[in-house]
Every structure is written in structure tokens, then in C-alpha cells.
Short mmCIF file of N, CA and C in Angstrom, two decimals:
data_model
loop_
_atom_site.label_atom_id
_atom_site.label_comp_id
_atom_site.label_asym_id
_atom_site.label_seq_id
_atom_site.Cartn_x
_atom_site.Cartn_y
_atom_site.Cartn_z
N GLY S 160 -17.81 -10.66 -13.71
CA GLY S 160 -17.73 -9.43 -12.97
C GLY S 160 -17.93 -9.68 -11.49
N ILE S 161 -17.83 -8.64 -10.77
CA ILE S 161 -18.02 -8.71 -9.32
C ILE S 161 -19.50 -8.56 -9.02
N ARG S 162 -20.03 -9.46 -8.20
CA ARG S 162 -21.43 -9.39 -7.83
C ARG S 162 -21.55 -8.69 -6.49
N THR S 163 -22.53 -7.85 -6.38
CA THR S 163 -22.80 -7.23 -5.11
C THR S 163 -24.17 -7.68 -4.63
N ASP S 164 -24.28 -7.93 -3.36
CA ASP S 164 -25.53 -8.35 -2.75
C ASP S 164 -26.40 -7.13 -2.53
N ARG S 165 -27.53 -7.08 -3.18
CA ARG S 165 -28.43 -5.93 -3.06
C ARG S 165 -28.95 -5.76 -1.64
N ARG S 166 -28.90 -6.81 -0.83
CA ARG S 166 -29.38 -6.73 0.54
C ARG S 166 -28.29 -6.32 1.52
N ALA S 167 -27.10 -6.08 1.03
CA ALA S 167 -25.98 -5.72 1.90
C ALA S 167 -26.24 -4.37 2.55
N PRO S 168 -25.65 -4.15 3.73
CA PRO S 168 -25.83 -2.85 4.39
C PRO S 168 -25.16 -1.75 3.57
N PRO S 169 -25.53 -0.51 3.82
CA PRO S 169 -24.93 0.60 3.07
C PRO S 169 -23.41 0.57 3.18
N ARG S 170 -22.74 1.00 2.13
CA ARG S 170 -21.29 0.98 2.10
C ARG S 170 -20.69 2.27 2.62
N LYS S 171 -21.33 2.82 3.61
CA LYS S 171 -20.83 4.04 4.26
C LYS S 171 -20.81 3.76 5.75
N ARG S 172 -20.00 4.49 6.45
CA ARG S 172 -19.97 4.33 7.90
C ARG S 172 -19.79 5.69 8.53
N ALA S 173 -20.33 5.85 9.69
CA ALA S 173 -20.19 7.12 10.41
C ALA S 173 -18.77 7.19 10.97
N ARG S 174 -18.12 8.32 10.75
CA ARG S 174 -16.77 8.51 11.29
C ARG S 174 -16.42 9.99 11.27
N GLY S 175 -16.99 10.72 12.17
CA GLY S 175 -16.64 12.13 12.31
C GLY S 175 -16.97 12.95 11.07
N PRO S 176 -16.30 14.10 10.94
CA PRO S 176 -16.59 14.98 9.80
C PRO S 176 -16.29 14.29 8.49
N GLY S 177 -17.18 14.36 7.59
CA GLY S 177 -17.00 13.73 6.29
C GLY S 177 -17.96 14.38 5.32
N GLY S 178 -18.92 13.61 4.86
CA GLY S 178 -19.94 14.14 3.97
C GLY S 178 -20.91 15.02 4.73
N ALA S 179 -21.97 15.39 4.07
CA ALA S 179 -22.97 16.28 4.66
C ALA S 179 -23.55 15.70 5.95
N ASP S 180 -23.66 14.38 6.04
CA ASP S 180 -24.23 13.76 7.23
C ASP S 180 -23.18 13.05 8.07
N GLY S 181 -21.91 13.44 7.93
CA GLY S 181 -20.84 12.89 8.76
C GLY S 181 -20.40 11.49 8.38
N GLU S 182 -20.63 11.05 7.15
CA GLU S 182 -20.23 9.71 6.74
C GLU S 182 -19.05 9.77 5.78
N GLN S 183 -18.27 8.71 5.79
CA GLN S 183 -17.16 8.57 4.85
C GLN S 183 -17.29 7.22 4.15
N THR S 184 -16.72 7.14 2.97
CA THR S 184 -16.73 5.90 2.22
C THR S 184 -15.82 4.86 2.88
N ILE S 185 -16.22 3.61 2.84
CA ILE S 185 -15.41 2.52 3.39
C ILE S 185 -14.14 2.37 2.56
N ARG S 186 -12.99 2.29 3.24
CA ARG S 186 -11.69 2.13 2.58
C ARG S 186 -11.27 0.68 2.61
N ILE S 187 -10.88 0.18 1.45
CA ILE S 187 -10.43 -1.21 1.31
C ILE S 187 -8.99 -1.23 0.82
N LEU S 188 -8.17 -2.06 1.44
CA LEU S 188 -6.82 -2.31 0.97
C LEU S 188 -6.85 -3.60 0.15
N LEU S 189 -6.52 -3.49 -1.13
CA LEU S 189 -6.49 -4.63 -2.05
C LEU S 189 -5.04 -5.04 -2.26
N ILE S 190 -4.71 -6.28 -1.90
CA ILE S 190 -3.34 -6.79 -2.06
C ILE S 190 -3.40 -7.98 -3.01
N GLU S 191 -2.88 -7.78 -4.22
CA GLU S 191 -2.94 -8.81 -5.26
C GLU S 191 -1.73 -8.65 -6.18
N ASP S 192 -0.99 -9.75 -6.41
CA ASP S 192 0.21 -9.67 -7.24
C ASP S 192 -0.06 -9.88 -8.72
N ASP S 193 -1.24 -10.35 -9.09
CA ASP S 193 -1.61 -10.50 -10.50
C ASP S 193 -2.19 -9.16 -10.96
N ALA S 194 -1.46 -8.44 -11.82
CA ALA S 194 -1.84 -7.09 -12.23
C ALA S 194 -3.21 -7.03 -12.89
N ASP S 195 -3.53 -8.02 -13.74
CA ASP S 195 -4.82 -8.02 -14.42
C ASP S 195 -5.96 -8.21 -13.43
N LEU S 196 -5.83 -9.18 -12.54
CA LEU S 196 -6.86 -9.44 -11.54
C LEU S 196 -7.00 -8.25 -10.60
N SER S 197 -5.88 -7.68 -10.18
CA SER S 197 -5.91 -6.51 -9.31
C SER S 197 -6.67 -5.36 -9.96
N SER S 198 -6.41 -5.14 -11.23
CA SER S 198 -7.09 -4.06 -11.96
C SER S 198 -8.59 -4.29 -12.02
N ARG S 199 -8.99 -5.53 -12.30
CA ARG S 199 -10.42 -5.84 -12.39
C ARG S 199 -11.11 -5.72 -11.03
N LEU S 200 -10.45 -6.21 -9.98
CA LEU S 200 -11.02 -6.09 -8.63
C LEU S 200 -11.13 -4.63 -8.21
N HIS S 201 -10.07 -3.87 -8.49
CA HIS S 201 -10.06 -2.44 -8.13
C HIS S 201 -11.22 -1.72 -8.82
N LYS S 202 -11.39 -1.99 -10.10
CA LYS S 202 -12.46 -1.35 -10.86
C LYS S 202 -13.84 -1.73 -10.31
N GLY S 203 -14.04 -3.01 -10.04
CA GLY S 203 -15.33 -3.47 -9.53
C GLY S 203 -15.65 -2.92 -8.15
N LEU S 204 -14.67 -2.93 -7.27
CA LEU S 204 -14.89 -2.41 -5.92
C LEU S 204 -15.16 -0.91 -5.94
N THR S 205 -14.42 -0.20 -6.79
CA THR S 205 -14.63 1.24 -6.91
C THR S 205 -16.02 1.53 -7.46
N LYS S 206 -16.41 0.78 -8.47
CA LYS S 206 -17.73 0.95 -9.07
C LYS S 206 -18.83 0.65 -8.04
N ALA S 207 -18.56 -0.26 -7.12
CA ALA S 207 -19.53 -0.61 -6.08
C ALA S 207 -19.57 0.43 -4.96
N GLY S 208 -18.72 1.45 -5.02
CA GLY S 208 -18.79 2.54 -4.06
C GLY S 208 -17.74 2.54 -2.98
N PHE S 209 -16.75 1.66 -3.07
CA PHE S 209 -15.70 1.62 -2.07
C PHE S 209 -14.51 2.48 -2.50
N ALA S 210 -13.75 2.99 -1.54
CA ALA S 210 -12.48 3.65 -1.81
C ALA S 210 -11.43 2.55 -1.73
N VAL S 211 -10.65 2.35 -2.78
CA VAL S 211 -9.72 1.22 -2.86
C VAL S 211 -8.29 1.70 -3.08
N ASP S 212 -7.38 1.19 -2.25
CA ASP S 212 -5.94 1.38 -2.44
C ASP S 212 -5.36 0.01 -2.71
N SER S 213 -4.40 -0.08 -3.63
CA SER S 213 -3.84 -1.36 -4.03
C SER S 213 -2.36 -1.49 -3.71
N ALA S 214 -1.96 -2.72 -3.41
CA ALA S 214 -0.56 -3.07 -3.23
C ALA S 214 -0.30 -4.32 -4.05
N ALA S 215 0.89 -4.41 -4.65
CA ALA S 215 1.21 -5.51 -5.56
C ALA S 215 1.84 -6.72 -4.86
N ASP S 216 2.19 -6.58 -3.58
CA ASP S 216 2.75 -7.72 -2.86
C ASP S 216 2.48 -7.57 -1.36
N GLY S 217 2.74 -8.63 -0.65
CA GLY S 217 2.46 -8.64 0.78
C GLY S 217 3.24 -7.61 1.57
N GLU S 218 4.50 -7.41 1.21
CA GLU S 218 5.32 -6.45 1.93
C GLU S 218 4.77 -5.03 1.79
N ALA S 219 4.43 -4.64 0.55
CA ALA S 219 3.86 -3.31 0.32
C ALA S 219 2.51 -3.19 1.02
N GLY S 220 1.70 -4.25 0.97
CA GLY S 220 0.41 -4.23 1.64
C GLY S 220 0.55 -4.10 3.15
N TRP S 221 1.53 -4.80 3.71
CA TRP S 221 1.77 -4.72 5.15
C TRP S 221 2.14 -3.29 5.53
N GLN S 222 3.03 -2.69 4.76
CA GLN S 222 3.46 -1.31 5.04
C GLN S 222 2.27 -0.35 4.96
N MET S 223 1.45 -0.50 3.93
CA MET S 223 0.27 0.38 3.79
C MET S 223 -0.68 0.18 4.98
N GLY S 224 -0.87 -1.06 5.37
CA GLY S 224 -1.76 -1.35 6.50
C GLY S 224 -1.25 -0.80 7.82
N GLU S 225 0.06 -0.73 7.95
CA GLU S 225 0.67 -0.19 9.17
C GLU S 225 0.63 1.34 9.23
N THR S 226 0.57 1.99 8.09
CA THR S 226 0.68 3.45 8.05
C THR S 226 -0.62 4.18 7.70
N GLN S 227 -1.65 3.43 7.31
CA GLN S 227 -2.91 4.04 6.92
C GLN S 227 -4.07 3.28 7.56
N ASP S 228 -5.21 3.92 7.62
CA ASP S 228 -6.40 3.28 8.18
C ASP S 228 -7.27 2.70 7.07
N PHE S 229 -7.58 1.42 7.19
CA PHE S 229 -8.46 0.73 6.26
C PHE S 229 -9.56 0.04 7.06
N ASP S 230 -10.71 -0.10 6.44
CA ASP S 230 -11.83 -0.77 7.08
C ASP S 230 -11.82 -2.26 6.79
N ALA S 231 -11.20 -2.65 5.67
CA ALA S 231 -11.16 -4.06 5.27
C ALA S 231 -9.99 -4.27 4.32
N ALA S 232 -9.59 -5.52 4.19
CA ALA S 232 -8.54 -5.87 3.23
C ALA S 232 -9.03 -7.05 2.39
N VAL S 233 -8.69 -7.01 1.11
CA VAL S 233 -8.94 -8.12 0.19
C VAL S 233 -7.57 -8.56 -0.27
N LEU S 234 -7.23 -9.83 -0.02
CA LEU S 234 -5.89 -10.25 -0.40
C LEU S 234 -5.86 -11.63 -1.03
N ASP S 235 -4.81 -11.80 -1.80
CA ASP S 235 -4.52 -13.06 -2.47
C ASP S 235 -4.09 -14.06 -1.40
N ILE S 236 -4.74 -15.23 -1.37
CA ILE S 236 -4.41 -16.22 -0.34
C ILE S 236 -3.00 -16.77 -0.50
N GLY S 237 -2.44 -16.70 -1.73
CA GLY S 237 -1.10 -17.22 -1.97
C GLY S 237 -0.07 -16.13 -2.20
N LEU S 238 -0.16 -15.04 -1.44
CA LEU S 238 0.79 -13.93 -1.64
C LEU S 238 2.22 -14.39 -1.36
N PRO S 239 3.16 -13.88 -2.18
CA PRO S 239 4.58 -14.21 -1.91
C PRO S 239 5.07 -13.46 -0.69
#
């Protein structure tokens, strides 16, 4: 499974109107062409409190990154 560091900073960030205290969940773009691995990573990251959007290849991920705001990206080092 995915391990989370208990000492990590909170997975929220201040960004204008959002929750009761003006925070929104961190958005991650997950780019992975292996469907099984992508599903497991998506589930683990979501369970850890992140908002996750997935793309199945580099081209789709690039397009999503160009048209939406993400705080971080997790990608396959060998993307086609």
C-alpha cells in the first residue's frame, strides 16, 4: 500500500474561499498508463486526503495540466 509520513505537513493549503477556514484540498494530477497501478495510486492518494485527477498517457496529462490547476503531479517515469 501507499505509506504516508505521519510527520508530513497538513494536506490542505490556504487558497481563497473554500472550506469554513478558507482552505481547499491539494489537487494532484496522476499520469500513469498502467490501469491497475493507476487505480491503486488513485485510491491511496484519495484515501490520504488528496483530490486526484488521472490521465492514462502523457498527452492527456499534458492537456489536463495546461487547462486545469494542480498543486502536484505524480507520473510514470517511462510515459509513452
